[in-house]
Amino acid sequence: MESVIRNRHITRELNRREGADAPLMNLTQAKVNTEYVIKEIRTNDKELKDFLFTLGCYEGETVTVISVLADNYIISVKDARYSIDKDLTNVIII
Amino acid sequence: MSAGENIRVALAGNPNSGKTTLFNALTGRLEHVGNWAGVTIEKKEGELKKSLNKTNKNITVVDLPGAYSMSPFTSEESITSDYVRNEKPDVIINIVDATNLSRSLFFTTQLLELEVSVVVALNKSDLTKKKKTRIDVKMLSELLGCPIVETVSTKSSDNGLEELVSTVISVKSNKQVAPFDSKGMNASERSSVEAYDKKRYEFVKEIVSKVEHRQISSNKQTRQDAADRILAHKWLGIPIFAAIMWMVFSISQVYLGPLLADILGGWIDAFYAWVEGLLGEGVSPVLSAILLDGIIGGVGAVVGFLPLIMVLFFLLALLEDCGYMARVAVVMDRFFKKVGLSGKSIIPMIIGTGCGVPGIMATRTIKNDRQRRTTAMLTPFMPCGAKLPIIALFAGVFFDDAAWVGTAMYFMAIGIIIVGALLIQRITGDKHTRSFFIMELPEYRFPSIKRATISMFSRAKAFIIKAGTIILLSNAIVQIMQTFDWKFQVVAEGAESTSILASIASPFAILLIPLGFGAWQLAAASITGFIAKENVVGTLAVVYGITNFIDTEEFVLMSDGVGVAGALGLTSVAALAYLMFNLFTPPCFAAIGAMNSEMEDRKWLWGGIAFQFSMGYVVAFITYHIGTLTTAGFVGTGFIPGLIVVAAMIGYVAYLVKRGNEKAERKLAHSV
């Protein structure tokens, strides 16, 4: 019984670590048509971060890449479509 | 409530939720609308239409620019929040895009906290049905604590507007209780605001999950997405845009436009003859010349192009309405970003195709000073409505109404803007700054003939008003200056070069010799173009005594047996150079004024004007000499002096670029 609990504990700990060590992906590496949860908006540009927030693009929310058009990515956030450029796609960590 | 009471109703909502369309429907005004975010830049006021106002109160409707949020720190859309906070309207109509509740209601919950009565207009409710989405309006109304009216502001009947107005009047004095409690928020502290905004989104999410029933998830691929992949494609996007523009020009300048213009031209001719008959023999020839050739001839020449322009505006309005323009912005962004412009720079340029002044004003939303000033400087290169008669005239006279002329001028403008932006970026030494681009892609829809017609007529009205005022006056003055010499003697026939006009314009004409069009008449036309670009056409009509440019017979045969092309004395190449010179020199004074107020910097303003002059000069020089070399096998007149001037201009710009690069390196060294 005790070992089971210990095991669970270990697994949880491992999961946590894996989460920390797993290479973070940004949205450019996302598969098209797959829903991802945003982990972080990684930028020093406060204004940009705030603007993305007002669109509903912030950590914990879901995002889907609809198409990749050269340097622009068409993404679906909340219920709208946006075209964002590659630099911006890079700051969205999933 | 007493009679004659004033009620102020503000329209607020997300960009492209349909505020201005609703505003126009409520007030009967004809403000510019488009199916993309950011069309409205300034607030606009109008009185509620009589047919909708069943009371004796004065109801004023205020249209505000779109906003996503009222949170502190998002100063992006401050006009809206400032207005609502400071001017306290009696009622806010919050236009909510029914297809995107989960984003729109965030703003709604903020509006509900302002202690102003809010009525939600659930707009685009026709689209939700199409998407098989069901919204429980009654429950939504209960959860938000405010009345909701379903509207379709694009429809002219059965659109929910009457119900909206009666709800607004009935709700006027009862303020709702805010459904989301943000009392604990410390508005001056960033982290507190952020925490509360997140909670607010959670709150909205909960509401949406209760009231919205979607059968098709919004992140699934649709036919619209497939269309985007083609229309905004890396390589196909530009040829498609070019093909569409070419079609627009061929319809407006080759087919439908001239057909209508012929009819109008006939009327103008008849009017000319009628006035001529009315004046009779007894009137002094000077007076009749001012009246007939100056006013009727000059204004008539400009107004003669009205049908072509109306057809063009109609087609451009269709393009804006269907949602295509946002895709053009996406296609262009790739190039714009490489030259340091903001993604937002595209919007002023699209607006600038109608008129440069609102285009330049639209740069106001660009935060970065350099990007804003650069955009304000480059927007006037876009051929605006006033430049269209010039394009139409030269395409008609020299290029057999070829649609490629107009299309080429648009793409030439885009090319110049990109080159210009690159140079300015280098000169300012700002080449390491990055900019982000984000653009909401509105849904495609079938463009409305009615809206395009309204847009066409409102632009036509502005055009006619301008023709009847500024252009009329300018042409009368040009005619007088042409008729008299400095001693106020009537200039004798054959001695036209002694007129006031000729003596003023001649020194400038010398500068234009290397460009292939060193005639004082052409210089005079370009100069009057700074008052209003339509004047170029009007002045040409006056100085060459042509009344009707559109009449195809008159193109070929004028009274003295030479065609218009002959009268202007230009080769096709020189004509093209002259056309480009007029399109790509500084804009009219009104646009320069707008540049001044948006740039907020004297140095930038004068630099900008100098840059525009040089650009027009260099482009015309290159066009004329390369064109002459390829068609005739030798360079045109004045090549060497022109080359010296152009080389000096290019050399100076190169020097500035070099200095800017050094500055950029220093900046980079500092930041490392």
mmCIF file of C-alpha atoms in Angstrom, chain B residues 452-608:
data_model
loop_
_atom_site.group_PDB
_atom_site.id
_atom_site.type_symbol
_atom_site.label_atom_id
_atom_site.label_comp_id
_atom_site.label_asym_id
_atom_site.label_seq_id
_atom_site.Cartn_x
_atom_site.Cartn_y
_atom_site.Cartn_z
ATOM 1 C CA ALA B 452 -21.095 49.867 -52.462
ATOM 2 C CA THR B 453 -23.623 52.153 -54.128
ATOM 3 C CA ILE B 454 -23.913 54.273 -51.003
ATOM 4 C CA SER B 455 -20.144 54.498 -50.695
ATOM 5 C CA MET B 456 -19.871 55.428 -54.371
ATOM 6 C CA PHE B 457 -22.438 58.201 -54.130
ATOM 7 C CA SER B 458 -20.995 59.684 -50.967
ATOM 8 C CA ARG B 459 -17.556 59.830 -52.570
ATOM 9 C CA ALA B 460 -19.048 61.220 -55.772
ATOM 10 C CA LYS B 461 -20.767 63.918 -53.747
ATOM 11 C CA ALA B 462 -17.503 64.934 -52.128
ATOM 12 C CA PHE B 463 -15.893 64.991 -55.560
ATOM 13 C CA ILE B 464 -18.598 67.247 -57.000
ATOM 14 C CA ILE B 465 -18.460 69.609 -54.025
ATOM 15 C CA LYS B 466 -14.713 69.906 -54.461
ATOM 16 C CA ALA B 467 -15.129 70.479 -58.196
ATOM 17 C CA GLY B 468 -17.700 73.193 -57.547
ATOM 18 C CA THR B 469 -15.535 75.042 -55.016
ATOM 19 C CA ILE B 470 -11.751 74.688 -54.968
ATOM 20 C CA ILE B 471 -11.400 73.481 -58.511
ATOM 21 C CA LEU B 472 -13.826 76.013 -59.927
ATOM 22 C CA LEU B 473 -11.964 78.806 -58.200
ATOM 23 C CA SER B 474 -8.563 77.505 -59.245
ATOM 24 C CA ASN B 475 -9.599 77.208 -62.851
ATOM 25 C CA ALA B 476 -11.075 80.683 -62.917
ATOM 26 C CA ILE B 477 -7.816 82.064 -61.514
ATOM 27 C CA VAL B 478 -5.733 80.051 -63.963
ATOM 28 C CA GLN B 479 -7.874 81.364 -66.807
ATOM 29 C CA ILE B 480 -7.450 84.953 -65.616
ATOM 30 C CA MET B 481 -3.704 84.539 -65.162
ATOM 31 C CA GLN B 482 -3.511 83.087 -68.606
ATOM 32 C CA THR B 483 -5.581 85.831 -70.192
ATOM 33 C CA PHE B 484 -3.655 88.791 -68.785
ATOM 34 C CA ASP B 485 -0.043 89.825 -68.714
ATOM 35 C CA TRP B 486 1.607 91.686 -65.831
ATOM 36 C CA LYS B 487 0.328 95.025 -67.169
ATOM 37 C CA PHE B 488 -3.193 93.619 -67.032
ATOM 38 C CA GLN B 489 -3.422 93.754 -70.776
ATOM 39 C CA VAL B 490 -5.158 90.933 -72.532
ATOM 40 C CA VAL B 491 -2.520 88.671 -73.971
ATOM 41 C CA ALA B 492 -2.506 88.724 -77.747
ATOM 42 C CA GLU B 493 -2.975 85.557 -79.706
ATOM 43 C CA GLY B 494 0.368 83.954 -80.423
ATOM 44 C CA ALA B 495 1.987 85.708 -77.461
ATOM 45 C CA GLU B 496 0.627 83.364 -74.778
ATOM 46 C CA SER B 497 4.041 83.056 -73.198
ATOM 47 C CA THR B 498 3.805 86.648 -71.959
ATOM 48 C CA SER B 499 0.841 85.890 -69.678
ATOM 49 C CA ILE B 500 1.147 85.996 -65.923
ATOM 50 C CA LEU B 501 0.656 82.264 -65.760
ATOM 51 C CA ALA B 502 3.371 81.578 -68.318
ATOM 52 C CA SER B 503 5.892 83.863 -66.656
ATOM 53 C CA ILE B 504 5.352 82.256 -63.272
ATOM 54 C CA ALA B 505 5.414 78.714 -64.583
ATOM 55 C CA SER B 506 8.304 79.110 -67.035
ATOM 56 C CA PRO B 507 11.158 79.034 -64.474
ATOM 57 C CA PHE B 508 9.754 75.796 -63.114
ATOM 58 C CA ALA B 509 9.372 74.442 -66.613
ATOM 59 C CA ILE B 510 13.134 74.747 -67.098
ATOM 60 C CA LEU B 511 13.644 72.339 -64.216
ATOM 61 C CA LEU B 512 11.300 69.921 -65.909
ATOM 62 C CA ILE B 513 13.091 69.847 -69.271
ATOM 63 C CA PRO B 514 15.273 66.880 -68.243
ATOM 64 C CA LEU B 515 12.069 64.987 -67.449
ATOM 65 C CA GLY B 516 10.734 65.381 -70.962
ATOM 66 C CA PHE B 517 7.997 67.911 -70.316
ATOM 67 C CA GLY B 518 9.518 71.376 -70.115
ATOM 68 C CA ALA B 519 6.466 73.302 -71.311
ATOM 69 C CA TRP B 520 5.178 76.084 -69.057
ATOM 70 C CA GLN B 521 1.607 74.817 -69.479
ATOM 71 C CA LEU B 522 2.544 71.451 -68.008
ATOM 72 C CA ALA B 523 4.495 73.079 -65.192
ATOM 73 C CA ALA B 524 1.493 75.278 -64.401
ATOM 74 C CA ALA B 525 -0.781 72.223 -64.270
ATOM 75 C CA SER B 526 1.581 70.460 -61.867
ATOM 76 C CA ILE B 527 1.758 73.535 -59.643
ATOM 77 C CA THR B 528 -2.018 73.910 -59.428
ATOM 78 C CA GLY B 529 -2.062 70.220 -58.577
ATOM 79 C CA PHE B 530 -0.777 71.094 -55.127
ATOM 80 C CA ILE B 531 -4.037 72.875 -54.398
ATOM 81 C CA ALA B 532 -5.963 69.788 -55.465
ATOM 82 C CA LYS B 533 -4.721 67.045 -57.720
ATOM 83 C CA GLU B 534 -7.813 67.247 -59.927
ATOM 84 C CA ASN B 535 -6.498 70.664 -60.937
ATOM 85 C CA VAL B 536 -3.837 69.033 -63.092
ATOM 86 C CA VAL B 537 -6.603 67.928 -65.440
ATOM 87 C CA GLY B 538 -8.567 71.139 -65.058
ATOM 88 C CA THR B 539 -5.558 73.356 -65.771
ATOM 89 C CA LEU B 540 -4.529 71.318 -68.783
ATOM 90 C CA ALA B 541 -8.056 71.769 -70.106
ATOM 91 C CA VAL B 542 -7.869 75.524 -69.549
ATOM 92 C CA VAL B 543 -4.381 76.174 -70.911
ATOM 93 C CA TYR B 544 -4.899 74.019 -73.974
ATOM 94 C CA GLY B 545 -8.511 75.095 -74.485
ATOM 95 C CA ILE B 546 -9.922 71.614 -74.385
ATOM 96 C CA THR B 547 -13.414 71.216 -72.990
ATOM 97 C CA ASN B 548 -13.988 67.516 -73.020
ATOM 98 C CA PHE B 549 -11.257 64.955 -72.554
ATOM 99 C CA ILE B 550 -13.574 61.999 -72.514
ATOM 100 C CA ASP B 551 -15.048 62.454 -75.949
ATOM 101 C CA THR B 552 -13.156 59.878 -77.948
ATOM 102 C CA GLU B 553 -13.530 61.892 -81.115
ATOM 103 C CA GLU B 554 -11.952 64.872 -79.483
ATOM 104 C CA PHE B 555 -8.985 62.787 -78.474
ATOM 105 C CA VAL B 556 -8.232 62.365 -82.124
ATOM 106 C CA LEU B 557 -9.454 65.555 -83.616
ATOM 107 C CA MET B 558 -9.557 68.912 -81.950
ATOM 108 C CA SER B 559 -10.761 72.129 -83.471
ATOM 109 C CA ASP B 560 -7.442 72.914 -85.098
ATOM 110 C CA GLY B 561 -6.948 69.399 -86.347
ATOM 111 C CA VAL B 562 -4.488 68.054 -83.803
ATOM 112 C CA GLY B 563 -5.470 65.533 -81.168
ATOM 113 C CA VAL B 564 -5.142 66.128 -77.458
ATOM 114 C CA ALA B 565 -1.907 64.169 -77.576
ATOM 115 C CA GLY B 566 -0.658 66.568 -80.242
ATOM 116 C CA ALA B 567 -1.771 69.614 -78.310
ATOM 117 C CA LEU B 568 0.130 68.495 -75.243
ATOM 118 C CA GLY B 569 3.158 67.990 -77.462
ATOM 119 C CA LEU B 570 4.370 64.953 -75.613
ATOM 120 C CA THR B 571 5.638 61.584 -76.711
ATOM 121 C CA SER B 572 4.003 58.601 -74.999
ATOM 122 C CA VAL B 573 7.125 58.129 -72.908
ATOM 123 C CA ALA B 574 7.205 61.763 -71.801
ATOM 124 C CA ALA B 575 3.491 61.537 -71.043
ATOM 125 C CA LEU B 576 4.068 58.546 -68.814
ATOM 126 C CA ALA B 577 6.889 60.422 -67.081
ATOM 127 C CA TYR B 578 4.610 63.441 -66.597
ATOM 128 C CA LEU B 579 1.855 61.224 -65.202
ATOM 129 C CA MET B 580 4.248 59.661 -62.708
ATOM 130 C CA PHE B 581 5.704 63.025 -61.785
ATOM 131 C CA ASN B 582 2.231 64.255 -60.831
ATOM 132 C CA LEU B 583 1.350 61.084 -58.961
ATOM 133 C CA PHE B 584 4.545 60.771 -56.988
ATOM 134 C CA THR B 585 5.412 64.355 -56.070
ATOM 135 C CA PRO B 586 4.137 65.787 -52.775
ATOM 136 C CA PRO B 587 0.361 65.528 -52.352
ATOM 137 C CA CYS B 588 -2.099 68.413 -52.189
ATOM 138 C CA PHE B 589 -1.859 70.999 -49.381
ATOM 139 C CA ALA B 590 -4.660 69.325 -47.427
ATOM 140 C CA ALA B 591 -2.671 66.101 -47.274
ATOM 141 C CA ILE B 592 0.512 67.989 -46.390
ATOM 142 C CA GLY B 593 -1.423 69.574 -43.531
ATOM 143 C CA ALA B 594 -2.469 66.120 -42.364
ATOM 144 C CA MET B 595 1.163 64.996 -42.595
ATOM 145 C CA ASN B 596 2.152 67.938 -40.444
ATOM 146 C CA SER B 597 -0.316 67.107 -37.694
ATOM 147 C CA GLU B 598 0.439 63.374 -37.614
ATOM 148 C CA MET B 599 4.213 63.701 -37.819
ATOM 149 C CA GLU B 600 4.401 66.356 -35.090
ATOM 150 C CA ASP B 601 7.890 67.241 -36.171
ATOM 151 C CA ARG B 602 9.079 69.992 -38.514
ATOM 152 C CA LYS B 603 12.206 68.169 -39.542
ATOM 153 C CA TRP B 604 10.245 65.114 -40.561
ATOM 154 C CA LEU B 605 7.689 67.200 -42.424
ATOM 155 C CA TRP B 606 10.215 69.086 -44.540
ATOM 156 C CA GLY B 607 12.302 65.985 -44.970
ATOM 157 C CA GLY B 608 9.188 64.182 -46.116
#
